[in-house]
Coordinates of C-alpha atoms (C1' of nucleotides) in Angstrom, one line a residue:
Chain A
M1 CA -53.5 -15.0 31.8
S2 CA -51.0 -12.4 32.8
G3 CA -52.7 -9.9 30.4
N4 CA -50.8 -6.6 30.3
I5 CA -48.3 -7.5 33.0
K6 CA -44.8 -7.1 31.6
R7 CA -43.1 -10.5 31.8
A8 CA -39.4 -11.1 32.0
K9 CA -39.5 -12.8 28.6
D10 CA -40.7 -9.5 27.0
V11 CA -37.6 -7.6 28.1
E12 CA -35.8 -6.5 25.0
I13 CA -32.2 -6.4 26.0
S14 CA -29.4 -7.3 23.6
P15 CA -27.1 -10.0 25.0
I16 CA -23.6 -9.1 26.1
P17 CA -21.3 -10.2 23.3
Y18 CA -18.8 -12.8 24.4
V19 CA -15.4 -11.5 23.5
T20 CA -12.8 -14.2 23.3
L21 CA -9.2 -13.9 24.2
T22 CA -8.4 -14.3 20.5
D23 CA -10.5 -11.2 19.7
R24 CA -8.7 -9.1 22.2
V25 CA -5.3 -10.4 21.2
E26 CA -6.2 -9.5 17.5
I27 CA -7.0 -5.9 18.6
R28 CA -3.9 -5.7 20.6
L29 CA -1.7 -6.9 17.8
I30 CA -3.2 -4.4 15.3
E31 CA -2.5 -1.6 17.9
Y32 CA 1.1 -3.0 18.2
L33 CA 1.6 -2.7 14.4
Q34 CA 0.3 0.8 14.4
E35 CA 2.4 1.9 17.3
K36 CA 5.6 0.5 16.0
N37 CA 5.6 2.3 12.7
F38 CA 6.9 -0.7 10.8
E39 CA 8.0 -0.5 7.2
P40 CA 6.8 -3.4 5.0
G41 CA 9.2 -6.3 5.3
D42 CA 10.2 -5.5 8.9
L43 CA 10.6 -8.5 11.1
I44 CA 8.2 -8.8 14.0
P45 CA 8.6 -10.9 17.2
T46 CA 8.0 -14.7 16.9
E47 CA 4.9 -16.5 18.0
F48 CA 6.6 -17.6 21.1
E49 CA 7.7 -14.1 22.0
F50 CA 4.2 -12.7 21.5
A51 CA 2.7 -15.6 23.5
D52 CA 5.1 -14.9 26.3
A53 CA 4.7 -11.1 26.3
L54 CA 0.9 -11.3 26.3
N55 CA 0.8 -14.3 28.6
V56 CA -1.5 -16.4 26.4
S57 CA -1.1 -19.7 24.8
R58 CA 0.5 -20.1 21.4
N59 CA -2.8 -21.3 20.1
V60 CA -4.5 -18.0 20.8
I61 CA -1.6 -16.0 19.3
R62 CA -1.7 -18.1 16.2
E63 CA -5.4 -17.7 15.7
A64 CA -5.1 -13.9 16.0
L65 CA -2.0 -13.9 13.7
S66 CA -3.9 -16.0 11.3
R67 CA -6.5 -13.3 11.0
L68 CA -3.9 -10.6 10.4
K69 CA -2.3 -12.8 7.8
M70 CA -5.6 -13.0 6.0
L71 CA -6.0 -9.2 6.2
G72 CA -2.4 -9.0 4.8
Y73 CA -0.9 -7.0 7.6
I74 CA 1.7 -9.7 8.1
K75 CA 3.2 -12.4 6.1
A76 CA 4.7 -15.6 7.6
R77 CA 7.7 -17.1 6.0
K78 CA 7.9 -20.7 7.1
N79 CA 10.6 -21.2 9.7
R80 CA 12.0 -17.7 9.1
G81 CA 9.7 -15.5 11.2
M82 CA 7.0 -13.1 10.2
V83 CA 7.3 -9.7 8.5
T84 CA 4.9 -6.8 8.2
S85 CA 3.2 -5.9 5.0
Y86 CA 0.8 -3.5 3.4
P87 CA -2.4 -5.4 3.0
D88 CA -4.0 -5.9 -0.4
V89 CA -7.1 -4.0 0.3
M90 CA -9.0 -5.2 -2.7
K91 CA -8.2 -8.8 -2.0
V92 CA -9.8 -8.5 1.4
F93 CA -12.8 -6.7 -0.2
G94 CA -13.1 -9.6 -2.5
K95 CA -13.3 -12.1 0.4
V96 CA -16.2 -10.4 2.0
L97 CA -18.0 -9.2 -1.2
D98 CA -19.3 -12.6 -2.0
P99 CA -22.8 -12.0 -3.5
I100 CA -24.0 -15.5 -2.4
L101 CA -23.1 -14.8 1.2
M102 CA -24.6 -11.4 1.7
S103 CA -28.1 -10.1 2.5
K104 CA -30.3 -8.8 -0.2
E105 CA -30.2 -5.5 1.5
T106 CA -26.4 -5.4 1.2
Q107 CA -26.6 -6.4 -2.4
L108 CA -28.9 -3.5 -3.3
G109 CA -26.9 -1.0 -1.2
L110 CA -23.7 -2.0 -3.0
M111 CA -25.3 -1.9 -6.4
E112 CA -26.4 1.6 -5.8
L113 CA -22.8 2.4 -4.7
R114 CA -21.5 1.0 -7.9
I115 CA -23.8 3.1 -10.1
S116 CA -23.0 6.2 -8.2
L117 CA -19.3 5.5 -8.6
E118 CA -19.7 5.0 -12.4
I119 CA -21.5 8.3 -12.7
G120 CA -18.8 9.9 -10.6
I121 CA -15.8 8.8 -12.6
S122 CA -17.0 10.5 -15.8
D123 CA -14.6 13.4 -15.2
L124 CA -11.7 11.0 -14.7
L125 CA -12.7 9.2 -17.9
F126 CA -12.7 12.3 -19.9
N127 CA -9.5 13.6 -18.5
R128 CA -7.5 10.4 -18.8
K129 CA -8.8 8.8 -22.0
T130 CA -6.2 8.1 -24.7
P131 CA -6.7 7.5 -28.5
K132 CA -5.9 3.8 -27.7
D133 CA -8.8 3.7 -25.2
I134 CA -11.2 5.1 -27.7
Q135 CA -10.0 2.6 -30.3
E136 CA -10.3 -0.4 -27.9
L137 CA -13.7 0.7 -26.7
E138 CA -14.9 0.9 -30.3
E139 CA -13.6 -2.6 -30.9
I140 CA -15.7 -3.8 -27.9
L141 CA -18.7 -2.0 -29.3
K142 CA -18.3 -3.7 -32.7
Q143 CA -18.4 -7.1 -30.9
E144 CA -21.8 -6.3 -29.5
I145 CA -24.8 -8.1 -30.7
V146 CA -27.7 -5.7 -30.2
G147 CA -31.2 -7.2 -29.8
P148 CA -34.4 -5.7 -31.1
T149 CA -35.0 -3.7 -27.8
G150 CA -31.4 -2.5 -27.8
D151 CA -30.4 -5.1 -25.3
V152 CA -26.9 -6.7 -25.3
S153 CA -25.6 -9.9 -23.7
K154 CA -24.2 -10.0 -20.2
Q155 CA -20.7 -10.4 -21.5
N156 CA -21.0 -7.5 -23.8
N157 CA -22.1 -5.4 -20.9
I158 CA -19.3 -6.5 -18.7
D159 CA -16.7 -5.9 -21.4
F160 CA -17.9 -2.4 -22.1
H161 CA -18.2 -1.2 -18.5
S162 CA -15.0 -2.9 -17.5
K163 CA -13.2 -1.0 -20.2
L164 CA -14.8 2.2 -19.1
F165 CA -13.6 1.7 -15.5
Q166 CA -10.2 0.9 -16.9
I167 CA -9.9 4.3 -18.5
A168 CA -10.2 5.9 -15.1
R169 CA -6.6 4.7 -14.5
N170 CA -7.2 3.8 -10.9
D171 CA -6.6 0.2 -9.9
Y172 CA -8.7 0.5 -6.8
I173 CA -11.7 1.9 -8.6
Q174 CA -11.3 -0.7 -11.3
K175 CA -11.0 -3.7 -9.0
F176 CA -13.8 -2.5 -6.8
H177 CA -16.0 -2.4 -10.0
V178 CA -15.1 -6.0 -10.8
L179 CA -16.2 -7.1 -7.3
L180 CA -19.5 -5.0 -7.4
E181 CA -20.2 -6.2 -11.0
Q182 CA -20.5 -9.8 -9.6
I183 CA -23.3 -8.7 -7.4
F184 CA -25.2 -7.3 -10.5
T185 CA -24.7 -10.6 -12.3
C186 CA -26.0 -12.6 -9.3
V187 CA -29.0 -10.4 -8.7
Y188 CA -30.0 -10.1 -12.3
K189 CA -29.8 -13.9 -12.7
L190 CA -32.4 -14.2 -10.0
L191 CA -34.6 -11.5 -11.5
E192 CA -34.4 -13.2 -14.9
E193 CA -35.5 -16.5 -13.4
K194 CA -38.6 -14.6 -12.2
G195 CA -39.2 -13.5 -15.7
E196 CA -38.1 -9.9 -15.1
I197 CA -37.2 -7.9 -18.2
L198 CA -34.9 -5.0 -17.8
R199 CA -35.9 -1.8 -19.5
V200 CA -33.2 -0.6 -21.8
S201 CA -32.2 3.0 -21.8
S202 CA -32.1 5.0 -24.9
A203 CA -28.6 6.0 -23.8
T204 CA -26.9 3.0 -25.2
H205 CA -23.3 2.0 -25.0
K206 CA -22.8 3.6 -28.4
V207 CA -24.1 6.9 -27.1
I208 CA -21.7 6.7 -24.2
F209 CA -18.9 6.0 -26.6
E210 CA -19.7 8.9 -28.8
E211 CA -19.8 11.3 -25.8
L212 CA -16.5 10.0 -24.5
K213 CA -15.0 10.4 -27.9
S214 CA -16.3 13.8 -29.0
G215 CA -18.6 15.2 -26.4
T216 CA -17.9 16.9 -23.1
A217 CA -17.2 15.5 -19.6
D218 CA -20.7 16.7 -18.8
S219 CA -22.5 15.1 -21.7
L220 CA -20.6 11.9 -21.0
R221 CA -21.8 11.9 -17.4
K222 CA -25.4 12.5 -18.5
A223 CA -25.1 9.6 -21.0
I224 CA -23.8 7.3 -18.3
Q225 CA -26.4 8.4 -15.8
S226 CA -29.1 7.9 -18.3
H227 CA -27.8 4.5 -19.3
L228 CA -27.8 3.3 -15.7
Q229 CA -31.2 4.7 -14.8
P230 CA -33.1 1.5 -15.5
H231 CA -30.8 -0.3 -13.0
M232 CA -31.4 2.5 -10.5
D233 CA -35.2 2.1 -11.0
I234 CA -35.0 -1.6 -10.3
I235 CA -32.8 -1.1 -7.2
N236 CA -35.3 1.4 -5.8
R237 CA -38.2 -0.9 -6.4
E238 CA -36.5 -3.8 -4.8
R239 CA -35.4 -1.7 -1.8
K240 CA -39.0 -0.6 -1.4
A241 CA -40.2 -4.2 -1.6
L242 CA -37.7 -5.2 1.1
T243 CA -38.8 -2.4 3.4
N244 CA -42.4 -3.3 3.1
K245 CA -41.6 -7.0 3.7
E246 CA -39.8 -5.9 6.9
H247 CA -42.9 -4.0 8.1
V248 CA -45.1 -7.0 7.6
D249 CA -42.7 -9.2 9.6
Chain B
M1 CA 34.1 -10.0 -14.2
S2 CA 31.2 -11.7 -15.8
G3 CA 30.3 -8.5 -17.7
N4 CA 27.1 -8.9 -19.7
I5 CA 26.7 -12.6 -19.0
K6 CA 23.3 -13.3 -17.5
R7 CA 23.8 -14.9 -14.1
A8 CA 21.4 -17.1 -12.2
K9 CA 21.0 -14.4 -9.6
D10 CA 19.6 -12.0 -12.2
V11 CA 16.7 -14.2 -13.1
E12 CA 13.5 -12.4 -12.1
I13 CA 11.1 -15.0 -11.2
S14 CA 8.6 -14.6 -8.4
P15 CA 8.8 -17.3 -5.8
I16 CA 6.1 -20.0 -5.5
P17 CA 3.9 -18.9 -2.6
Y18 CA 3.8 -21.3 0.2
V19 CA 0.1 -22.2 0.8
T20 CA -0.6 -23.5 4.2
L21 CA -3.1 -26.1 5.1
T22 CA -5.0 -23.5 6.9
D23 CA -5.2 -21.4 3.7
R24 CA -6.7 -24.3 1.8
V25 CA -9.1 -25.2 4.6
E26 CA -10.3 -21.6 4.7
I27 CA -11.1 -21.7 0.9
R28 CA -12.8 -25.1 1.3
L29 CA -14.9 -23.8 4.2
I30 CA -16.1 -20.8 2.2
E31 CA -17.0 -23.1 -0.7
Y32 CA -18.9 -25.2 1.7
L33 CA -20.9 -22.3 3.0
Q34 CA -21.7 -21.3 -0.6
E35 CA -22.7 -24.7 -1.7
K36 CA -25.0 -25.4 1.2
N37 CA -27.2 -22.3 0.8
F38 CA -27.4 -21.6 4.5
E39 CA -29.8 -19.1 5.9
P40 CA -28.3 -16.8 8.6
G41 CA -28.6 -18.6 11.9
D42 CA -28.4 -22.1 10.6
L43 CA -26.2 -24.5 12.6
I44 CA -23.1 -25.8 10.9
P45 CA -21.0 -28.9 11.9
T46 CA -18.8 -28.7 15.0
E47 CA -15.1 -28.2 14.9
F48 CA -14.6 -31.8 15.6
E49 CA -16.8 -32.9 12.7
F50 CA -15.1 -30.5 10.3
A51 CA -11.7 -31.7 11.5
D52 CA -12.8 -35.3 11.0
A53 CA -14.4 -34.7 7.6
L54 CA -11.4 -32.8 6.2
N55 CA -8.9 -35.0 8.0
V56 CA -7.0 -32.2 9.6
S57 CA -6.2 -31.3 13.2
R58 CA -8.6 -29.2 15.2
N59 CA -6.0 -26.5 15.3
V60 CA -6.0 -26.0 11.6
I61 CA -9.8 -26.0 11.5
R62 CA -10.0 -23.5 14.3
E63 CA -7.5 -21.1 12.6
A64 CA -9.6 -21.2 9.4
L65 CA -12.8 -20.8 11.3
S66 CA -11.3 -17.9 13.2
R67 CA -10.8 -16.1 9.9
L68 CA -14.3 -16.7 8.8
K69 CA -15.5 -15.4 12.2
M70 CA -13.6 -12.2 11.5
L71 CA -15.2 -11.9 8.1
G72 CA -18.5 -12.5 9.8
Y73 CA -19.5 -15.5 7.8
I74 CA -20.0 -17.5 11.0
K75 CA -20.6 -16.8 14.6
A76 CA -19.5 -19.1 17.4
R77 CA -21.7 -19.4 20.4
K78 CA -19.6 -20.7 23.2
N79 CA -20.4 -24.3 23.9
R80 CA -23.4 -24.3 21.7
G81 CA -22.0 -24.7 18.2
M82 CA -21.5 -22.2 15.3
V83 CA -24.1 -20.6 13.1
T84 CA -23.9 -19.0 9.7
S85 CA -24.3 -15.2 9.4
Y86 CA -24.3 -12.5 6.8
P87 CA -21.1 -10.6 7.3
D88 CA -21.0 -7.0 8.2
V89 CA -19.2 -5.9 5.0
M90 CA -18.3 -2.4 6.2
K91 CA -16.9 -3.7 9.5
V92 CA -14.4 -5.8 7.5
F93 CA -13.7 -2.8 5.2
G94 CA -12.9 -0.9 8.4
K95 CA -10.4 -3.5 9.5
V96 CA -8.4 -3.3 6.3
L97 CA -8.8 0.5 5.6
D98 CA -6.4 1.6 8.3
P99 CA -4.7 4.7 6.9
I100 CA -1.6 4.0 9.0
L101 CA -1.1 0.5 7.7
M102 CA -1.5 1.1 4.0
S103 CA 0.8 2.3 1.2
K104 CA 0.8 5.9 0.0
E105 CA -0.3 4.6 -3.3
T106 CA -3.3 2.9 -1.8
Q107 CA -4.1 6.1 0.2
L108 CA -4.1 8.2 -3.0
G109 CA -6.1 5.6 -5.0
L110 CA -8.8 5.4 -2.4
M111 CA -8.9 9.2 -2.0
E112 CA -9.7 9.4 -5.7
L113 CA -12.3 6.8 -5.3
R114 CA -14.0 8.8 -2.5
I115 CA -14.0 12.0 -4.6
S116 CA -15.5 10.2 -7.6
L117 CA -18.1 8.7 -5.3
E118 CA -19.1 12.1 -3.8
I119 CA -19.5 13.5 -7.3
G120 CA -21.5 10.5 -8.3
I121 CA -24.1 10.7 -5.5
S122 CA -25.3 14.1 -6.5
D123 CA -28.3 12.6 -8.2
L124 CA -29.2 10.6 -5.1
L125 CA -28.8 13.7 -2.9
F126 CA -31.1 15.7 -5.1
N127 CA -33.7 13.0 -5.3
R128 CA -33.7 12.0 -1.6
K129 CA -33.2 15.3 0.2
T130 CA -35.9 16.3 2.7
P131 CA -36.7 19.7 4.2
K132 CA -35.2 18.4 7.4
D133 CA -32.0 17.6 5.6
I134 CA -31.8 21.1 4.2
Q135 CA -32.5 22.5 7.7
E136 CA -29.8 20.4 9.3
L137 CA -27.3 21.2 6.6
E138 CA -27.9 24.9 7.1
E139 CA -27.4 24.4 10.8
I140 CA -24.0 22.8 10.1
L141 CA -23.1 25.7 7.8
K142 CA -23.9 28.2 10.5
Q143 CA -21.4 26.5 12.8
E144 CA -18.6 27.0 10.4
I145 CA -15.9 29.5 11.1
V146 CA -14.7 30.6 7.7
G147 CA -11.1 31.9 7.4
P148 CA -9.9 34.8 5.2
T149 CA -9.2 32.4 2.3
G150 CA -12.5 30.7 2.6
D151 CA -11.0 27.8 4.6
V152 CA -12.8 26.0 7.3
S153 CA -11.7 23.7 10.1
K154 CA -11.3 19.9 9.6
Q155 CA -14.2 19.3 11.9
N156 CA -16.4 21.7 9.9
N157 CA -15.4 19.9 6.7
I158 CA -16.2 16.4 8.1
D159 CA -19.5 17.6 9.5
F160 CA -20.6 19.0 6.2
H161 CA -19.6 16.2 4.0
S162 CA -20.8 13.5 6.4
K163 CA -24.2 15.1 6.3
L164 CA -24.1 15.2 2.5
F165 CA -23.4 11.5 2.4
Q166 CA -26.1 10.9 4.9
I167 CA -28.7 12.5 2.6
A168 CA -27.9 9.7 0.0
R169 CA -29.8 7.4 2.4
N170 CA -27.5 4.5 1.7
D171 CA -25.8 3.0 4.8
Y172 CA -23.0 1.4 2.7
I173 CA -22.1 4.6 0.8
Q174 CA -22.2 6.5 4.1
K175 CA -20.1 4.1 6.1
F176 CA -17.7 3.8 3.2
H177 CA -17.3 7.6 3.3
V178 CA -16.5 7.6 7.0
L179 CA -13.7 5.1 6.4
L180 CA -12.3 6.9 3.4
E181 CA -12.5 10.2 5.2
Q182 CA -10.0 8.9 7.7
I183 CA -7.5 8.6 5.0
F184 CA -7.9 12.2 4.0
T185 CA -7.4 13.3 7.6
C186 CA -4.3 11.2 7.8
V187 CA -2.8 12.4 4.5
Y188 CA -3.6 16.0 5.1
K189 CA -2.0 15.9 8.5
L190 CA 1.2 14.9 6.9
L191 CA 1.0 17.5 4.1
E192 CA 0.3 20.2 6.7
E193 CA 3.3 19.2 8.6
K194 CA 5.3 19.8 5.5
G195 CA 3.8 23.3 5.3
E196 CA 1.4 22.5 2.5
I197 CA -1.5 24.9 2.0
L198 CA -4.6 23.6 0.3
R199 CA -6.1 25.8 -2.3
V200 CA -9.7 26.6 -1.5
S201 CA -12.2 26.3 -4.3
S202 CA -14.6 29.2 -5.0
A203 CA -17.3 26.5 -4.8
T204 CA -17.7 26.7 -1.0
H205 CA -20.0 24.6 1.2
K206 CA -22.4 27.4 1.0
V207 CA -22.5 27.2 -2.8
I208 CA -23.2 23.4 -2.5
F209 CA -25.9 24.0 0.0
E210 CA -27.6 26.6 -2.2
E211 CA -27.5 24.3 -5.2
L212 CA -28.9 21.4 -3.2
K213 CA -31.6 23.6 -1.8
S214 CA -32.8 25.4 -4.9
G215 CA -30.6 24.4 -7.9
T216 CA -30.7 21.3 -10.1
A217 CA -29.2 17.9 -9.8
D218 CA -26.8 19.0 -12.4
S219 CA -25.8 22.3 -10.9
L220 CA -25.3 20.5 -7.6
R221 CA -23.0 18.0 -9.2
K222 CA -20.9 20.8 -10.7
A223 CA -20.7 22.6 -7.4
I224 CA -19.5 19.4 -5.6
Q225 CA -17.1 18.6 -8.4
S226 CA -15.6 22.1 -8.3
H227 CA -15.4 22.1 -4.6
L228 CA -13.4 18.9 -4.6
Q229 CA -11.1 19.9 -7.5
P230 CA -8.3 21.2 -5.2
H231 CA -8.2 17.8 -3.6
M232 CA -8.1 16.1 -7.0
D233 CA -5.2 18.4 -8.0
I234 CA -3.2 17.4 -4.9
I235 CA -3.9 13.7 -5.4
N236 CA -2.7 14.0 -9.1
R237 CA 0.4 15.8 -8.0
E238 CA 1.2 13.2 -5.3
R239 CA 0.5 10.3 -7.6
K240 CA 2.9 11.8 -10.2
A241 CA 5.5 12.3 -7.5
L242 CA 5.2 8.7 -6.5
T243 CA 5.5 7.4 -10.0
N244 CA 8.7 9.5 -10.5
K245 CA 10.1 8.2 -7.3
E246 CA 9.5 4.7 -8.4
H247 CA 11.4 5.3 -11.7
V248 CA 14.4 6.7 -9.7
D249 CA 14.5 3.6 -7.5
Chain C
dG1 C1' -49.9 -26.2 35.6
dG2 C1' -46.2 -23.7 35.8
dT3 C1' -42.1 -22.6 38.2
dT4 C1' -37.7 -23.8 40.2
dG5 C1' -33.8 -26.9 41.0
dT6 C1' -30.6 -30.7 39.5
dT7 C1' -28.2 -33.5 36.4
dT8 C1' -25.9 -34.5 32.1
dA9 C1' -24.1 -34.3 27.5
dT10 C1' -22.2 -31.0 24.5
dA11 C1' -18.9 -27.8 21.9
dT12 C1' -16.2 -23.9 22.2
dG13 C1' -12.2 -21.5 24.3
dT14 C1' -7.7 -22.0 26.2
dA15 C1' -3.4 -24.2 27.6
dG16 C1' 0.6 -26.9 26.7
dG17 C1' 3.5 -30.5 24.6
dA18 C1' 5.6 -32.7 20.5
dC19 C1' 7.8 -32.9 16.2
dA20 C1' 8.7 -32.2 11.0
dT21 C1' 11.0 -29.3 8.2
dA22 C1' 12.6 -25.2 5.3
dT23 C1' 15.7 -21.7 5.8
dA24 C1' 19.8 -18.9 7.1
dA25 C1' 24.0 -18.7 9.1
dA26 C1' 28.1 -20.7 10.3
dT27 C1' 31.5 -23.8 9.2
dA28 C1' 34.2 -27.0 6.6
dT29 C1' 35.7 -28.8 2.2
dA30 C1' 37.2 -29.0 -2.6
Chain D
dT1 C1' 35.6 -19.0 -5.1
dA2 C1' 32.2 -22.3 -5.2
dT3 C1' 30.2 -26.2 -3.1
dA4 C1' 29.0 -29.3 0.8
dT5 C1' 27.9 -30.0 5.7
dT6 C1' 26.2 -28.8 10.1
dT7 C1' 23.3 -26.4 13.3
dA8 C1' 20.0 -23.3 15.4
dT9 C1' 15.6 -21.4 14.4
dA10 C1' 10.5 -20.5 13.8
dT11 C1' 6.5 -21.8 11.5
dG12 C1' 3.1 -25.4 10.4
dT13 C1' 0.7 -29.3 12.0
dC14 C1' -0.9 -32.7 15.3
dC15 C1' -2.3 -34.3 19.8
dT16 C1' -4.2 -34.3 24.6
dA17 C1' -6.5 -32.1 28.4
dC18 C1' -9.7 -29.4 30.8
dA19 C1' -12.8 -25.4 32.2
dT20 C1' -17.3 -23.9 31.4
dA21 C1' -21.7 -22.1 29.4
dT22 C1' -25.6 -23.9 27.5
dA23 C1' -29.6 -26.8 26.3
dA24 C1' -32.1 -30.6 27.3
dA25 C1' -34.0 -33.9 30.2
dC26 C1' -35.6 -34.9 34.4
dA27 C1' -37.2 -34.2 39.3
dA28 C1' -39.2 -31.5 43.0
dC29 C1' -42.2 -28.1 44.6
dC30 C1' -46.1 -24.8 45.4

DNA sequence: GGTTGTTTATATGTAGGACATATAAATATA
DNA sequence: TATATTTATATGTCCTACATATAAACAACC
């Protein structure tokens, strides 16, 4: 045998990524949009003009434009030309934040992000709450069916936390939460199937509600943080399990 | 004149969006990937097979697949077929989080998100910091050139906060910060050109550093929150200005 | 036996042609 | 002034063709 002789097979060198013409045209088109300082609604050249200017086939142009359409940078109006547009950032986030089609590692990383975000918005919540918010949150609380260990249903949970995020009065934060919430639902479904039982924090929804209503921004934050701690524990455990698994491989 | 008679022109009804075949095929392909429970690296049918199965032209299939390639759900290996893949979520985020190509409203909303996130990770920072982190952060602090009002350069700012986010030990939070940071840079560049001067908080980088080093998770959070308050003030002011402008229009 | 060279089928990447059709603009009509 | 007709336009969709990198199968060689 070759023993300790280093064979060609052993060379660890990452392959040169094959960059298609479409990839390059996509980049070039984004640059073009940036350079031209378009306002939303401005007409851009036609497919034929782009194809001509870049000296590529209309197919390639269309594939690149199709990508930009998906990102929302342009909108095509059938038979009338294309116009620039501000993309719907959260819509694109939604396309790629599919819990089923992401790695476990990504799921856990994003769950941690969501928890951090919820802790971080406590100041916003406190500053922007209205009497109507308090009233609506109390209504949601009344709908809750609390089990013997203080647990509530998935729907109760989603309702409560969604309302919390809504009080922050920031569409981006709110929509981001909806997307990240899906990941929780997906991951916890799997854990439940394995017989996992989530520890319930003593900082219940009711405690959070009371702090939001008549506590301080600080006490609210502590309540939220404490409420989410069991989730954080599970994420930390799962992350550790993942890392160990990697080392075994 | 027609006076107060309601004319057809005045009817406010949003047009029915034209959905292309490519749009529908894209949705169908994502469903397909979800249904089939593919592992990353699994071979999927060829373009011809998809075109045949869905009874559409290869062009349409290719445009839809091109979008999925951009999202990272599939990878095409030239002449060898396509395989499934876990998308690089943050790479896609980067494509759509271009500060130049987003509305002012989106910029402000995302800036607020970033601030909330930075406040929210203080627990992570405190729990995950290492002596090496403290040392490196101190090194960054030493590089800072502090002006008479306590202001530091953009680069000093980026270095410090990037290191902070790095201590959270979460790639997704960290990369997200890099993307959102760009928006700050872009917005502040515009404000500066208008002669705007940012109020500097008494909670300087040094204060944050000291709290991280020898304070508590709570005192650290307060320092970060206080440090970011001037930014929050500006965002609130700009948001209000935007809303007023809308009402005028 | 293991390496090297040859052949072949395969699937993506790219080009180019064709046509349907919705729309806007121009024109004509009532 | 409102409606009807015509025309040029640009996107959406389909089709054909071919270059070429790769894998697999096979042959040749030391």
